């Protein structure tokens, strides 16, 4: 049986070898393009991973900023609530401070002592200090009850100073000079 090459003429052999060469070049081009696109896809995958990591980082920062913003909103609400509940305000604020001190002494079971009031009128500030100084003589349990009343009072009251004038060892009585402060809030005009 004759070989394929013997059945073909020289012109057909040249065409066949040209087609073979073209097919080989085409296969090489396909293989080269597959390697190129494989490399390109790997680099795109790496870029996508990097962008995904960056997106996750930005999302985490965004979530943290959102939580911080909510925290500041809650703080603003708390401050507005404190302006109305913890501070004295309005035209009757100073009188309300005096009435609260009377109630404080009543609830602590103590007689109302003579009180010296001081109002901070300096400068143009929104918060002004209302101070009350008084002398008391009581036992240690009564002193504890008084401190408890100050700590649990619905409005903000702060003990600025306690001076121990005299401690009677025999009876356990304490002579104290106390300065107690509340704060007056003036609304912005």
CSV table of C-alpha atoms in Angstrom, one decimal:
chain,number,residue,atom,x,y,z
A,1,UNK,CA,0.0,0.0,0.0
A,2,UNK,CA,1.4,3.3,-1.0
A,3,UNK,CA,2.1,6.0,1.6
A,4,UNK,CA,0.0,9.1,1.7
A,5,UNK,CA,2.8,11.3,0.5
A,6,UNK,CA,3.1,9.2,-2.6
A,7,UNK,CA,-0.5,9.6,-3.5
A,8,UNK,CA,-0.2,13.4,-3.4
A,9,UNK,CA,1.4,15.6,-6.0
A,10,UNK,CA,4.2,17.9,-5.1
A,11,UNK,CA,1.9,20.9,-5.2
A,12,UNK,CA,-0.6,19.2,-2.9
A,13,UNK,CA,2.3,18.2,-0.6
A,14,UNK,CA,3.4,21.8,-0.4
A,15,UNK,CA,-0.2,22.9,0.4
A,16,UNK,CA,-0.6,20.2,3.0
A,17,UNK,CA,2.7,21.1,4.6
A,18,UNK,CA,1.7,24.8,4.6
A,19,UNK,CA,-1.6,23.8,6.2
A,20,UNK,CA,0.2,21.7,8.7
A,21,UNK,CA,2.5,24.6,9.5
A,22,UNK,CA,-0.4,27.0,9.7
A,23,UNK,CA,-2.2,24.5,12.0
A,24,UNK,CA,1.0,24.2,14.2
A,25,UNK,CA,1.3,28.0,14.4
A,26,UNK,CA,-2.4,28.2,15.2
A,27,UNK,CA,-2.0,25.6,18.0
A,28,UNK,CA,1.0,27.4,19.3
A,29,UNK,CA,-0.9,30.7,19.3
A,30,UNK,CA,-3.8,29.0,21.1
A,31,UNK,CA,-1.4,27.6,23.7
A,32,UNK,CA,0.4,30.9,24.1
A,33,UNK,CA,-2.9,32.8,24.5
A,34,UNK,CA,-4.1,30.2,27.0
A,35,UNK,CA,-0.9,30.8,29.1
A,36,UNK,CA,-1.4,34.6,28.7
A,37,UNK,CA,-5.1,34.5,29.7
A,38,UNK,CA,-4.2,32.1,32.6
A,39,UNK,CA,-1.6,34.5,33.8
A,40,UNK,CA,-4.0,37.4,33.3
A,41,UNK,CA,-6.8,35.6,35.2
A,42,UNK,CA,-4.4,34.8,38.1
A,43,UNK,CA,-3.4,38.5,38.3
A,44,UNK,CA,-7.1,39.5,38.2
A,45,UNK,CA,-7.8,37.0,41.0
A,46,UNK,CA,-5.0,38.5,43.1
A,47,UNK,CA,-6.3,42.0,42.4
A,48,UNK,CA,-9.8,40.9,43.3
A,49,UNK,CA,-8.6,39.4,46.6
A,50,UNK,CA,-6.7,42.6,47.4
A,51,UNK,CA,-9.8,44.7,46.6
A,52,UNK,CA,-12.0,42.4,48.6
A,53,UNK,CA,-9.7,42.7,51.6
A,54,UNK,CA,-9.7,46.5,51.2
A,55,UNK,CA,-13.5,46.5,50.9
A,56,UNK,CA,-13.7,44.5,54.1
A,57,UNK,CA,-11.4,46.9,55.8
A,58,UNK,CA,-13.4,49.9,54.6
A,59,UNK,CA,-16.6,48.1,55.7
A,60,UNK,CA,-15.2,47.5,59.1
A,61,UNK,CA,-14.2,51.2,59.4
A,62,UNK,CA,-17.6,52.2,58.2
A,63,UNK,CA,-19.3,50.0,60.8
A,64,UNK,CA,-17.0,51.4,63.5
A,65,UNK,CA,-17.8,55.0,62.4
A,66,UNK,CA,-21.5,54.2,62.4
A,67,UNK,CA,-21.3,52.8,65.9
A,68,UNK,CA,-19.3,55.8,67.1
A,69,UNK,CA,-21.9,58.1,65.5
A,70,UNK,CA,-24.7,56.3,67.3
A,71,UNK,CA,-22.8,56.6,70.5
A,72,UNK,CA,-22.4,60.3,70.0
A,73,UNK,CA,-26.1,60.5,69.2
A,74,UNK,CA,-26.9,58.7,72.4
A,75,UNK,CA,-24.5,61.0,74.3
A,76,UNK,CA,-26.3,64.0,72.8
A,77,UNK,CA,-29.7,62.6,74.0
A,78,UNK,CA,-28.3,61.9,77.4
A,79,UNK,CA,-27.0,65.5,77.7
A,80,UNK,CA,-30.3,66.9,76.6
A,81,UNK,CA,-32.0,64.7,79.2
A,82,UNK,CA,-29.5,65.8,81.8
A,83,UNK,CA,-30.2,69.4,81.0
A,84,UNK,CA,-33.8,68.9,81.9
A,85,UNK,CA,-33.5,66.4,84.8
A,86,UNK,CA,-30.1,66.8,86.5
A,87,UNK,CA,-29.5,70.6,86.3
A,88,UNK,CA,-31.6,73.4,87.6
A,89,UNK,CA,-32.9,75.7,84.9
A,90,UNK,CA,-35.3,78.5,84.1
A,91,UNK,CA,-36.3,81.4,86.2
A,92,UNK,CA,-37.1,79.3,89.3
A,93,UNK,CA,-33.8,77.3,89.2
A,94,UNK,CA,-32.3,78.9,92.2
A,95,UNK,CA,-35.5,78.5,94.2
A,96,UNK,CA,-35.7,74.8,93.1
A,97,UNK,CA,-32.2,74.3,94.4
A,98,UNK,CA,-33.2,75.7,97.8
A,99,UNK,CA,-36.4,73.6,97.9
A,100,UNK,CA,-34.3,70.5,97.0
A,101,UNK,CA,-32.0,71.2,99.9
A,102,UNK,CA,-34.9,71.4,102.3
A,103,UNK,CA,-36.3,68.1,101.0
A,104,UNK,CA,-32.8,66.5,101.2
A,105,UNK,CA,-32.5,67.4,104.9
A,106,UNK,CA,-36.1,66.2,105.6
A,107,UNK,CA,-35.5,62.8,103.9
A,108,UNK,CA,-32.2,62.4,105.7
A,109,UNK,CA,-34.0,63.1,109.0
A,110,UNK,CA,-31.9,66.2,109.8
A,111,UNK,CA,-33.0,69.6,111.0
A,112,UNK,CA,-32.6,72.4,108.4
A,113,UNK,CA,-29.5,74.4,109.4
A,114,UNK,CA,-28.7,78.0,108.5
A,115,UNK,CA,-27.4,77.9,104.9
A,116,UNK,CA,-25.2,80.4,103.1
A,117,UNK,CA,-25.9,80.4,99.4
A,118,UNK,CA,-23.4,81.4,96.7
A,119,UNK,CA,-24.4,81.9,93.1
A,120,UNK,CA,-21.7,81.9,90.4
A,121,UNK,CA,-22.5,85.0,88.2
A,122,UNK,CA,-19.1,85.3,86.5
A,123,UNK,CA,-18.8,85.3,82.7
A,124,UNK,CA,-21.3,84.2,80.1
A,125,UNK,CA,-21.4,80.5,80.7
A,126,UNK,CA,-24.2,78.1,80.1
A,127,UNK,CA,-23.6,76.3,83.4
A,128,UNK,CA,-23.4,78.2,86.7
A,129,UNK,CA,-22.6,76.7,90.0
A,130,UNK,CA,-25.1,77.1,92.9
A,131,UNK,CA,-23.3,76.4,96.2
A,132,UNK,CA,-24.7,76.0,99.7
A,133,UNK,CA,-22.5,76.0,102.8
A,134,UNK,CA,-23.8,74.9,106.2
A,135,UNK,CA,-22.7,73.4,109.5
A,136,UNK,CA,-24.1,70.2,110.9
A,137,UNK,CA,-23.8,68.2,114.1
A,138,UNK,CA,-24.8,64.6,113.8
A,139,UNK,CA,-23.8,61.0,114.4
A,140,UNK,CA,-21.9,58.8,112.0
A,141,UNK,CA,-25.0,56.8,110.9
A,142,UNK,CA,-26.9,60.1,110.3
A,143,UNK,CA,-23.9,61.3,108.3
A,144,UNK,CA,-24.0,58.2,106.1
A,145,UNK,CA,-27.7,58.6,105.6
A,146,UNK,CA,-27.1,62.2,104.5
A,147,UNK,CA,-24.4,61.1,102.0
A,148,UNK,CA,-26.7,58.4,100.6
A,149,UNK,CA,-29.4,61.0,100.1
A,150,UNK,CA,-27.0,63.3,98.2
A,151,UNK,CA,-25.7,60.4,96.0
A,152,UNK,CA,-29.2,59.2,95.1
A,153,UNK,CA,-30.8,62.6,94.6
A,154,UNK,CA,-32.5,62.9,91.2
A,155,UNK,CA,-30.7,66.1,90.3
A,156,UNK,CA,-26.9,66.5,90.2
A,157,UNK,CA,-25.6,67.5,93.7
A,158,UNK,CA,-22.0,67.4,94.5
A,159,UNK,CA,-20.3,67.6,97.9
A,160,UNK,CA,-17.5,70.1,97.2
A,161,UNK,CA,-16.0,70.2,100.6
A,162,UNK,CA,-16.3,68.6,104.1
A,163,UNK,CA,-14.4,70.2,106.9
A,164,UNK,CA,-14.3,68.3,110.2
A,165,UNK,CA,-14.7,71.0,112.8
A,166,UNK,CA,-14.8,68.7,115.8
A,167,UNK,CA,-15.2,65.0,116.6
A,168,UNK,CA,-16.6,64.2,120.0
A,169,UNK,CA,-15.1,60.8,121.0
A,170,UNK,CA,-17.4,60.3,123.9
A,171,UNK,CA,-20.7,60.7,122.1
A,172,UNK,CA,-19.4,60.0,118.5
A,173,UNK,CA,-21.0,63.3,117.3
A,174,UNK,CA,-19.4,65.0,114.3
A,175,UNK,CA,-19.3,68.7,113.8
A,176,UNK,CA,-18.9,69.3,110.1
A,177,UNK,CA,-18.9,72.3,107.7
A,178,UNK,CA,-20.2,71.1,104.3
A,179,UNK,CA,-20.3,72.8,100.9
A,180,UNK,CA,-22.8,71.3,98.5
A,181,UNK,CA,-23.2,72.3,94.9
A,182,UNK,CA,-25.8,72.0,92.2
A,183,UNK,CA,-25.6,73.4,88.7
A,184,UNK,CA,-27.8,75.9,87.0
A,185,UNK,CA,-28.2,75.5,83.2
A,186,UNK,CA,-29.1,78.6,81.1
A,187,UNK,CA,-30.5,77.8,77.8
A,188,UNK,CA,-28.9,79.4,74.8
A,189,UNK,CA,-30.7,82.4,73.5
